Each structure stands twice: as structure tokens, then as C-alpha cells.
mmCIF file of C-alpha atoms and ligand atoms in Angstrom:
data_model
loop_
_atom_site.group_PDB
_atom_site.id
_atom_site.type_symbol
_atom_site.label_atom_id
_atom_site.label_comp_id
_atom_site.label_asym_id
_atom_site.label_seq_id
_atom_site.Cartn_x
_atom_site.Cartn_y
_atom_site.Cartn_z
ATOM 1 C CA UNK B 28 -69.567 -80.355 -75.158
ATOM 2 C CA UNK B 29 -67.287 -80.331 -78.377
ATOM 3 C CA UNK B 30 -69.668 -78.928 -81.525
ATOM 4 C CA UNK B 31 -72.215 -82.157 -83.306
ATOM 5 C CA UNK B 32 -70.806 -82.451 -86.689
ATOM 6 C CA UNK B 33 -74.012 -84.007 -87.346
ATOM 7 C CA UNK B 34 -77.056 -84.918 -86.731
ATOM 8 C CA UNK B 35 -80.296 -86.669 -88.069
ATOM 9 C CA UNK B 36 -83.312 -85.647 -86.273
ATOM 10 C CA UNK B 37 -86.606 -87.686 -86.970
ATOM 11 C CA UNK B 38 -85.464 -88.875 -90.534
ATOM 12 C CA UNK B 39 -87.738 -90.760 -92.349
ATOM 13 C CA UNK B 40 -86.526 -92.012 -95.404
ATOM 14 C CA UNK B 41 -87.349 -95.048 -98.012
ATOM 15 C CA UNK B 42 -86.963 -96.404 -101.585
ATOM 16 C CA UNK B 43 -90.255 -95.555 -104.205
ATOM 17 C CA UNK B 44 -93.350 -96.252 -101.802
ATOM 18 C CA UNK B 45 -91.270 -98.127 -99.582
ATOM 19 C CA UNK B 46 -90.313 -96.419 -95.920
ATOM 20 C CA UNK B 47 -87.534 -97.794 -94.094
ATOM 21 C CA UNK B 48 -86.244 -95.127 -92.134
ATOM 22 C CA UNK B 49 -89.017 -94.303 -89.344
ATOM 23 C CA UNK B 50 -87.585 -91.259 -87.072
ATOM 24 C CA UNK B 51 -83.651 -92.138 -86.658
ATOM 25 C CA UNK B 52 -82.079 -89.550 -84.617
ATOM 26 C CA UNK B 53 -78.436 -90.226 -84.309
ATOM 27 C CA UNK B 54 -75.555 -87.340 -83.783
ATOM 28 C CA UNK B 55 -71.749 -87.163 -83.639
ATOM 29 C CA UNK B 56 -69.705 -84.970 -81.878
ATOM 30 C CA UNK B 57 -66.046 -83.791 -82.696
ATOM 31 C CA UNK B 58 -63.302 -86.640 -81.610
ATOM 32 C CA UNK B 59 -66.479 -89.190 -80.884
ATOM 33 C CA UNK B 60 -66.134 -92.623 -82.103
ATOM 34 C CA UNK B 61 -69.811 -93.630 -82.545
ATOM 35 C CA UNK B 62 -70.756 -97.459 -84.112
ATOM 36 C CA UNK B 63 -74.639 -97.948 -86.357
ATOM 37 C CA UNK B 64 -75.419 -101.580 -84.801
ATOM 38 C CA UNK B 65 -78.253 -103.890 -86.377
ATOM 39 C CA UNK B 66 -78.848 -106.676 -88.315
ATOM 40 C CA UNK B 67 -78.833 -106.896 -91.961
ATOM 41 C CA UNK B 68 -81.257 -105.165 -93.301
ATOM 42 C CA UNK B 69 -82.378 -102.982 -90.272
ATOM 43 C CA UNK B 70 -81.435 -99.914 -92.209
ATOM 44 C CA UNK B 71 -78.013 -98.986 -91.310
ATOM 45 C CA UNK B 72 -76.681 -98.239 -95.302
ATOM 46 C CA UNK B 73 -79.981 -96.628 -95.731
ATOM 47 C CA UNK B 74 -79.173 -93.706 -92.601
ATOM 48 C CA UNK B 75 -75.887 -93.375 -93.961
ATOM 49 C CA UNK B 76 -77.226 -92.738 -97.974
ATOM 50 C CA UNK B 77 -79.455 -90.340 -96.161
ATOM 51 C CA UNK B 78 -76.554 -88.766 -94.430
ATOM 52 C CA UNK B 79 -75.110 -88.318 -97.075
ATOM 53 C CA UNK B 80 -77.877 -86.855 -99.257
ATOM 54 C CA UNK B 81 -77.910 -89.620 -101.687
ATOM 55 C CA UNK B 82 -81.297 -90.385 -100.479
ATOM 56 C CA UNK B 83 -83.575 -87.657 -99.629
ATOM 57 C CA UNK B 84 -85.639 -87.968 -96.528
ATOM 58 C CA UNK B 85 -89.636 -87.611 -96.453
ATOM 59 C CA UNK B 86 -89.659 -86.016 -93.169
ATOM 60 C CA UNK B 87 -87.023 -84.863 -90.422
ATOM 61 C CA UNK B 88 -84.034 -82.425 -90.725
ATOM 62 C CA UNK B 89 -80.160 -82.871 -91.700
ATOM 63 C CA UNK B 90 -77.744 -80.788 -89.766
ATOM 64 C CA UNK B 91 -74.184 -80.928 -90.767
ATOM 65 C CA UNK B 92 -71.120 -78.695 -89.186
ATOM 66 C CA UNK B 93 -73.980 -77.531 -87.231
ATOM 67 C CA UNK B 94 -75.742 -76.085 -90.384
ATOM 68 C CA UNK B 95 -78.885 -76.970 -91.971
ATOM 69 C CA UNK B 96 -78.745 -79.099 -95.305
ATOM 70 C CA UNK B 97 -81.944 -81.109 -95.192
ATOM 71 C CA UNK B 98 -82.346 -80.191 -98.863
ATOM 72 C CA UNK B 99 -77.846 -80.292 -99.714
ATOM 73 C CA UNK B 100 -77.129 -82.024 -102.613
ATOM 74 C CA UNK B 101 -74.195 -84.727 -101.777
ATOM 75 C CA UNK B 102 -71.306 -82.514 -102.874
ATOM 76 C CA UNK B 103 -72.165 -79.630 -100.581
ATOM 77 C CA UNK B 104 -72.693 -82.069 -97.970
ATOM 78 C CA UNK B 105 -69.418 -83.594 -98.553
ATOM 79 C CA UNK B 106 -67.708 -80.239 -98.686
ATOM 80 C CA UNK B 107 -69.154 -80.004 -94.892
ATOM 81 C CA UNK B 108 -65.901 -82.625 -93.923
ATOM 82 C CA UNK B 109 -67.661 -85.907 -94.055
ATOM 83 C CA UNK B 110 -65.609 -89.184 -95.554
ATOM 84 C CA UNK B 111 -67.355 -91.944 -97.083
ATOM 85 C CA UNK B 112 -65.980 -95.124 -96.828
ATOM 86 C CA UNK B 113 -68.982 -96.332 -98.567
ATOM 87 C CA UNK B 114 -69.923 -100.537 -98.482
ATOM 88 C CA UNK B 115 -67.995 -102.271 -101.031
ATOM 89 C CA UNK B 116 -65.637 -100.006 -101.293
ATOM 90 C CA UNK B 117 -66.211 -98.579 -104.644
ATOM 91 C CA UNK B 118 -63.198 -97.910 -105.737
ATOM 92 C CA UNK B 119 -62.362 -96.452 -109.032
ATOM 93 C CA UNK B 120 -61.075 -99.642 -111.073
ATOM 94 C CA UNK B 121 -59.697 -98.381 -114.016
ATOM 95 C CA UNK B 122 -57.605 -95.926 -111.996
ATOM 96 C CA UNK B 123 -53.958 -97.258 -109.802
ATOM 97 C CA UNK B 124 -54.175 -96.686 -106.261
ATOM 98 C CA UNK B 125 -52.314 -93.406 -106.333
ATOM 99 C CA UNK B 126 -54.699 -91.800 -108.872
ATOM 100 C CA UNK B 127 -57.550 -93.343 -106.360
ATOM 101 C CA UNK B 128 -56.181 -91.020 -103.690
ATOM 102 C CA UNK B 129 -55.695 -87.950 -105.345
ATOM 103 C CA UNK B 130 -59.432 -88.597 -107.798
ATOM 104 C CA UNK B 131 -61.391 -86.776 -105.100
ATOM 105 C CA UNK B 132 -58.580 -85.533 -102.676
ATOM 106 C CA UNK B 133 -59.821 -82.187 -101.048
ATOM 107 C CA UNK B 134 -57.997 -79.510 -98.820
ATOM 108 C CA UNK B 135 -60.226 -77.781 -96.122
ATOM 109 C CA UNK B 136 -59.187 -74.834 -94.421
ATOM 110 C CA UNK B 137 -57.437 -74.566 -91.287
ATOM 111 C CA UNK B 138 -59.211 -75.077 -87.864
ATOM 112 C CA UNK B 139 -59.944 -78.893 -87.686
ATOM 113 C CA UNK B 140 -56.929 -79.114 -85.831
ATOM 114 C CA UNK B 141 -55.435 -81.985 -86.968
ATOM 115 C CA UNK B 142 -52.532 -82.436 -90.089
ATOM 116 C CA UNK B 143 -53.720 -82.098 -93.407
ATOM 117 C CA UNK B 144 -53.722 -85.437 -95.268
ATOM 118 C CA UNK B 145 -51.247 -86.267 -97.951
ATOM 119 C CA UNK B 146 -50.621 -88.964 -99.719
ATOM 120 C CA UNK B 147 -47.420 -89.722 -97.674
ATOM 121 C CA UNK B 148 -49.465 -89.999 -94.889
ATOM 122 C CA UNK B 149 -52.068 -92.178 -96.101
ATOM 123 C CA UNK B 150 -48.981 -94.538 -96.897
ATOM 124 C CA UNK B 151 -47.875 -94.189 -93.494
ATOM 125 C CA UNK B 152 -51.433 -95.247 -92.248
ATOM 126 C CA UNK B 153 -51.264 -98.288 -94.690
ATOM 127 C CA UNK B 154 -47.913 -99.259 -95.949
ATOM 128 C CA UNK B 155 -49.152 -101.563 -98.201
ATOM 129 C CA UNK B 156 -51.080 -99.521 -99.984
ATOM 130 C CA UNK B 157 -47.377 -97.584 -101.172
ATOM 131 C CA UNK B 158 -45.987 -101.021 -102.201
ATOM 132 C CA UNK B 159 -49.269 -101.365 -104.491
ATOM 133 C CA UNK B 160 -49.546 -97.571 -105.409
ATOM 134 C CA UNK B 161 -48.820 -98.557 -109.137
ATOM 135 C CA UNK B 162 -51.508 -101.305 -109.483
ATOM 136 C CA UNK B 163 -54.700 -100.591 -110.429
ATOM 137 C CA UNK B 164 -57.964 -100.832 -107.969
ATOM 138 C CA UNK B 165 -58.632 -104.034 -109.864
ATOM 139 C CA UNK B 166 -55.709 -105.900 -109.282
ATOM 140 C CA UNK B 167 -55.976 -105.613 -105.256
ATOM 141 C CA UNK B 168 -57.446 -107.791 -102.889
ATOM 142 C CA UNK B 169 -60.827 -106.580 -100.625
ATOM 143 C CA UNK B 170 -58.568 -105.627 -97.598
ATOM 144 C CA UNK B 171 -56.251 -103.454 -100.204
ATOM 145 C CA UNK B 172 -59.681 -101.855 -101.508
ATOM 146 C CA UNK B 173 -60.797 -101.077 -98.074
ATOM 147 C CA UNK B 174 -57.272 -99.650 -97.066
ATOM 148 C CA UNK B 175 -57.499 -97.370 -100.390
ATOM 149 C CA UNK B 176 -61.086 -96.833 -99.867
ATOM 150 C CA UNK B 177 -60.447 -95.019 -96.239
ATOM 151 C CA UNK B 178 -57.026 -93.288 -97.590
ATOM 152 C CA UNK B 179 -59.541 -92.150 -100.391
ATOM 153 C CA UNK B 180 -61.673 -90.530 -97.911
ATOM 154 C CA UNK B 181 -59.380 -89.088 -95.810
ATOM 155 C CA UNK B 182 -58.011 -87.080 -98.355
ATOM 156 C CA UNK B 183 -60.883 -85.125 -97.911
ATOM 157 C CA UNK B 184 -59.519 -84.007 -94.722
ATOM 158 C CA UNK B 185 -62.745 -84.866 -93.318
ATOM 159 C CA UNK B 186 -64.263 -84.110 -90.046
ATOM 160 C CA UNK B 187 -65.737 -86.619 -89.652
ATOM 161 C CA UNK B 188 -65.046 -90.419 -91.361
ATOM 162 C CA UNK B 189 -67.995 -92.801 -91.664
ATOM 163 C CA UNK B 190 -67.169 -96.297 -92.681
ATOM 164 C CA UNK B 191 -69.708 -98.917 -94.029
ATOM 165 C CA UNK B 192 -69.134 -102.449 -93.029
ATOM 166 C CA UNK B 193 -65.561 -101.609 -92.171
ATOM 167 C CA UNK B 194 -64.024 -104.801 -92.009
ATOM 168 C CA UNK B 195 -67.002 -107.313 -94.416
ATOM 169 C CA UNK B 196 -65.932 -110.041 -96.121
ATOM 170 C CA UNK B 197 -62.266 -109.453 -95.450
ATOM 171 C CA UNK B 198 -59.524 -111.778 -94.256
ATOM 172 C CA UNK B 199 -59.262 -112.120 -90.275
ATOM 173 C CA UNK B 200 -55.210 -110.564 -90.851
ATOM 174 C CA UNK B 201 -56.515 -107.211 -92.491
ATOM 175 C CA UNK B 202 -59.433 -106.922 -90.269
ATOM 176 C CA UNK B 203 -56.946 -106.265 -87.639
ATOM 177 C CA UNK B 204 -55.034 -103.775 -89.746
ATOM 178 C CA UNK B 205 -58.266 -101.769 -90.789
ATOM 179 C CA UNK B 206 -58.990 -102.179 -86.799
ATOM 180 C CA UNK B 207 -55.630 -100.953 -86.000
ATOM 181 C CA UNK B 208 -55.730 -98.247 -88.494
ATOM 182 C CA UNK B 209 -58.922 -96.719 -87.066
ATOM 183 C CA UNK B 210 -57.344 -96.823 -83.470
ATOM 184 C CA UNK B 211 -54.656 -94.524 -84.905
ATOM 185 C CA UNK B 212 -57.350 -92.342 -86.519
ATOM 186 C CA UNK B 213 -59.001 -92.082 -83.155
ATOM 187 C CA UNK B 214 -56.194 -90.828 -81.246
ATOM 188 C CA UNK B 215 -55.747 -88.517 -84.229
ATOM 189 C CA UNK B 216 -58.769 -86.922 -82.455
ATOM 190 C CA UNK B 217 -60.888 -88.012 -85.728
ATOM 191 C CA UNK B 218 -64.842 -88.770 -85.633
ATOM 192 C CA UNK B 219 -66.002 -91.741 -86.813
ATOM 193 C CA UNK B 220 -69.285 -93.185 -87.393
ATOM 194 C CA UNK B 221 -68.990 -96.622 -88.372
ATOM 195 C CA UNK B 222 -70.950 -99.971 -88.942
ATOM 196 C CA UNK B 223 -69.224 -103.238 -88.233
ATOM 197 C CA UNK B 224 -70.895 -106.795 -87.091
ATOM 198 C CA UNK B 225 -67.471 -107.418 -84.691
ATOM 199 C CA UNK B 226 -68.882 -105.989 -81.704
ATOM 200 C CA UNK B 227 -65.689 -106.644 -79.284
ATOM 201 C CA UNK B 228 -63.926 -104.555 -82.158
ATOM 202 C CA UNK B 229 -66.228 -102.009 -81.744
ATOM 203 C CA UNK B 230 -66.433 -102.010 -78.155
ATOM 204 C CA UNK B 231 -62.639 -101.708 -77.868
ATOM 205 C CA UNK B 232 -62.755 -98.295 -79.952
ATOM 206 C CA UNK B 233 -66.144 -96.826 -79.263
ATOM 207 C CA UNK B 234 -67.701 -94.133 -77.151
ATOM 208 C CA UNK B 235 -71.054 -94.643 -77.874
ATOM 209 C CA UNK B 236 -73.470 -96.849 -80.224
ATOM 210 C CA UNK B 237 -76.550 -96.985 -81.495
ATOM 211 C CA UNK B 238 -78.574 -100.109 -82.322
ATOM 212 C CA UNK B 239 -80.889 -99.590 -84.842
ATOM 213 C CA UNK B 240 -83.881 -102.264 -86.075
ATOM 214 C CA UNK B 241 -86.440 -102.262 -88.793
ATOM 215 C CA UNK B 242 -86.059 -98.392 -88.941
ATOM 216 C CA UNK B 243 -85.569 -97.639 -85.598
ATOM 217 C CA UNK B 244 -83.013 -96.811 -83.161
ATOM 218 C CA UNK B 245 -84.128 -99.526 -80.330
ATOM 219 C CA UNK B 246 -80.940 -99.345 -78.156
ATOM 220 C CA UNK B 247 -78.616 -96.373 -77.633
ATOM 221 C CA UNK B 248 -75.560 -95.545 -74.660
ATOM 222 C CA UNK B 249 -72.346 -94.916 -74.433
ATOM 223 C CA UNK B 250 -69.788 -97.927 -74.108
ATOM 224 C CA UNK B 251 -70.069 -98.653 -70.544
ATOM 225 C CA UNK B 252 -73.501 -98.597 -70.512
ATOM 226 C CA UNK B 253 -73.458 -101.479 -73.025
ATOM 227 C CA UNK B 254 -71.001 -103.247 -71.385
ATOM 228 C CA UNK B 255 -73.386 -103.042 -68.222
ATOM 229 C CA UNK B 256 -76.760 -103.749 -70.069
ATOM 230 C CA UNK B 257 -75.189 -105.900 -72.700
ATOM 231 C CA UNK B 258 -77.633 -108.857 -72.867
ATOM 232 C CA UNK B 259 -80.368 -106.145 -73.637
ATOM 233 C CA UNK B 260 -78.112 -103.880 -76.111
ATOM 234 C CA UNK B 261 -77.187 -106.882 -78.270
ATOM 235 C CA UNK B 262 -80.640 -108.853 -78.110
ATOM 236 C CA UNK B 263 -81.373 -106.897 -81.331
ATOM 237 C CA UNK B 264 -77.940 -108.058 -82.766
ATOM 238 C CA UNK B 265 -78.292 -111.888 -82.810
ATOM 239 C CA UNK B 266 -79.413 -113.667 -86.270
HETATM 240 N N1 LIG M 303 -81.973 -99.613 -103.426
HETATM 241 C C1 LIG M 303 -82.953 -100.148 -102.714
HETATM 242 N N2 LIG M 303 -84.209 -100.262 -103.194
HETATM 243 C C2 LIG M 303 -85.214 -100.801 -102.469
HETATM 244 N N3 LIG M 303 -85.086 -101.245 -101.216
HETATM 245 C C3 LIG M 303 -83.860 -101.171 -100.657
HETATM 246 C C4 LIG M 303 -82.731 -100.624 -101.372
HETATM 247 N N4 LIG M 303 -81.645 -100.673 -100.559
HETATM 248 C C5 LIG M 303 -82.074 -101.230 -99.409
HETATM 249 N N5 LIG M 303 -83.398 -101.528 -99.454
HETATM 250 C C6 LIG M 303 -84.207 -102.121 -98.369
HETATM 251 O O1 LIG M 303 -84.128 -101.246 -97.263
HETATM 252 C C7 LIG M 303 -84.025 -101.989 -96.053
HETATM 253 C C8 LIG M 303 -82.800 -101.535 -95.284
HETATM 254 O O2 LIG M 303 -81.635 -101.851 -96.032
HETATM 255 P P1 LIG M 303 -80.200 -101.324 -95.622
HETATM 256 O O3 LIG M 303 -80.295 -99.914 -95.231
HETATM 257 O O4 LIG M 303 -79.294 -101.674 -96.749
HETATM 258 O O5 LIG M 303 -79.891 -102.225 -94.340
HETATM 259 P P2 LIG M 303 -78.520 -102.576 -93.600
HETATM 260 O O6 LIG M 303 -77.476 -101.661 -94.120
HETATM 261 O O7 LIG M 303 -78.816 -102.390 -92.159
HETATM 262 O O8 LIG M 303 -78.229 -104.005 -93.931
HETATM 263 C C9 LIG M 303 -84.021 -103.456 -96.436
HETATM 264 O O9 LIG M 303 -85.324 -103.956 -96.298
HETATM 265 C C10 LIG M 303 -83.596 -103.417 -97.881
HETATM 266 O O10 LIG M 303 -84.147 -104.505 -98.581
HETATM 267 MG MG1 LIG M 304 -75.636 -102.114 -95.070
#
């Protein structure tokens, strides 16, 4: 089995007196393309802030490359080859896209296999975001800002990207280019742990999900498996 680039065992994590997280195991493997599945509010941002370490959990244990970091502060975490393609972007607005890129670019040693990430690459990935390299993150549009928010992370030359709401609030056209784009991340041989409410999208790219309500991971399986058991799988999905 290719090496878990991480994995939450038994977090439970909250805000001031207020739990949310109640036990959420969840792990990803090298190349895996794993989706977070629930409805708003279930707790998906929270597992990834906890991921992370911008949330500290009350109980359970962090491993990331395979290393303990219950107790990592975010940077060393980070450092570990995770991306954030955190929700709503958060770009840096008073910076153009090109200074976005480079603002928290990283090189990581040989040994992930895969080419290093450059900016000519990232404009490869998204050739709109080269048109608009000049502008600054205010002046694009919410499917520009998500473009430049996943060429952002991947200069990290992460291990492992996780996206946010990958495709919320955004125009039905650049949904399919952020779709498209993670497809060619994917056969890059990249991880990616992301959250999406689209679940044919996810089902076209995914090897596994995990469906997660009030806390707690209530449905888990690979793709076929939720293909076969779908009415059960999604009955935590519907509004
Ligand atoms: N900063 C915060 N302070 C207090 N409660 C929060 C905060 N962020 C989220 N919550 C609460 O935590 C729960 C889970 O939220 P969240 O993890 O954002 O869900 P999801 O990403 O699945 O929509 C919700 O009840 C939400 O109201
Ligand atoms: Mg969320």
C-alpha cells in the first residue's frame, strides 16, 4: 500500500466550549483522490482547520508524512507537503497574481516523484491565470481566485493538495476548468483531499469518500462501493 500522507485518528475538535469534531478518522494515501462529503455545517472546514493545525484538537492524534504532529504548529505541518486551497480562496488582494504565486512558493526536496512546480507550469495548468498575471487578486473574478488559489498551493510542491469547496459559488464554465484541472493533477499522480457538493464531479475523479455528519464520519468506501450503495451513501447528503 503506497505510504498515508495523513491521517486523523479519533480527532475531536471544537470552537470555545463548543465540540464539533467527535472522533473523525479519515487518511490519504500517496496518488489517492479522496472527497470530505456532508452537508453544510456537518464539519467538513472544521477537519480540514484541524488538519491543518489551525485548530487544535481536544483528543485524538495527527499524523502527517507518516510522522506525529498532534501538537505541529501550521507551518511545520505545511512544510510536511500539504496545499491548502482553503474556502474562499483567500487570496492575497493587494498583491498581482504573479506575486500570489511566488508569496508562499516552496521547493521540497527530491523524492515525491513528480516535476517541481514553477510558475510556467502553473500557467500551463491555467492559462488564464498568465493572461491576468499582472492584475491584482482584486480585480479577478471567483473562478480566477480559485485558479490562483490552487497554483498558490501547488507551489508548495505539495504532497498532498486539499481543496475547500473546490468549485462554490463559481460559474458552471470554470467549474469545469477547476474540474478539468484536478483531472490533470490526478494523473500527475497528486493526492487530493477535497470537498465539493457536485457529487457526479466527484465521483468521476475519486477513489474513495467519506461522508461526514454532525461530527461524524457516517458513510465511508471507495467509489464503487458508492456507486453500489448510493441511495444509503448520499442519504446524509440531501438538504
Ligand atoms: N469559527 C467558528 N466559531 C464557532 N463555531 C464555528 C466556527 N466555524 C464553524 N463553526 C461551527 O462548527 C460547525 C461545523 O462547521 P464547518 O466545519 O464550517 O462545517 P462545513 O464545512 O461542513 O460546512 C457548525 O455548527 C458551525 O456553525
Ligand atoms: Mg465548509
Amino acid at each position: 500500500m503506497a505510504r498515508a500522507l495523513i491521517a486523523l485518528e479519533g480527532i475531536e475538535a471544537g470552537y470555545g466550549g463548543a465540540q464539533v469534531l467527535f472522533g473523525i478518522d479519515l487518511e490519504v494515501r500517496a496518488g489517492e483522490v479522496v472527497t470530505l462529503m456532508g452537508r453544510n455545517g456537518m464539519g467538513k472546514t472544521t477537519i480540514i482547520r484541524t488538519l491543518f493545525g489551525l485548530l487544535a484538537p481536544s483528543r485524538g492524534r495527527r499524523m502527517v508524512a507518516e510522522r506525529e504532529m498532534t501538537q505541529a504548529p501550521p507551518h511545520k505541518i505545511a512544510a510536511c507537503g500539504l496545499g491548502y486551497v482553503p474556502e474562499g480562496r483567500q487570496i492575497f488582494p493587494r498583491l498581482d497574481v504573479e506575486e500570489n504565486l511566488l508569496a508562499t512558493a516552496r521547493q521540497r526536496g527530491a523524492g515525491t516523484g513528480r516535476p517541481a512546480w514553477s510558475l510556467d507550469r502553473v500557467y500551463t495548468l491555467f492559462p488564464r491565470l498568465k493572461e491576468r498575471r499582472a492584475n491584482m487578486g482584486t480585480q479577478l473574478s471567483g473562478g480566477e481566485q480559485q485558479m490562483l488559489a490552487i497554483g498558490r498551493a501547488l507551489m508548495t510542491n505539495p504532497d498532498l493538495l486539499v481543496l475547500d469547496e473546490a468549485t462554490e459559488g463559481l460559474a458552471p464554465v470554470m467549474r469545469g476548468e477547476i474540474w478539468s484541472a484536478i483531472g490533470v493533477l490526478r494523473s500527475d499522480g497528486l493526492a487530493i483531499l477535497v470537498v465539493d457538493k457536485n457529487l457526479e464531479a466527484l465521483m468521476r475523479i475519486a477513489d474513495r469518500h467519506v461522508v461526514v455528519e454532525g461530527g461524524r464520519v457516517v458513510w465511508t468506501g471507495t467509489n464503487g462501493e458508492l456507486a453500489a450503495d448510493r441511495t444509503r451513501a448520499t442519504r446524509h447528503l440531501e438538504i
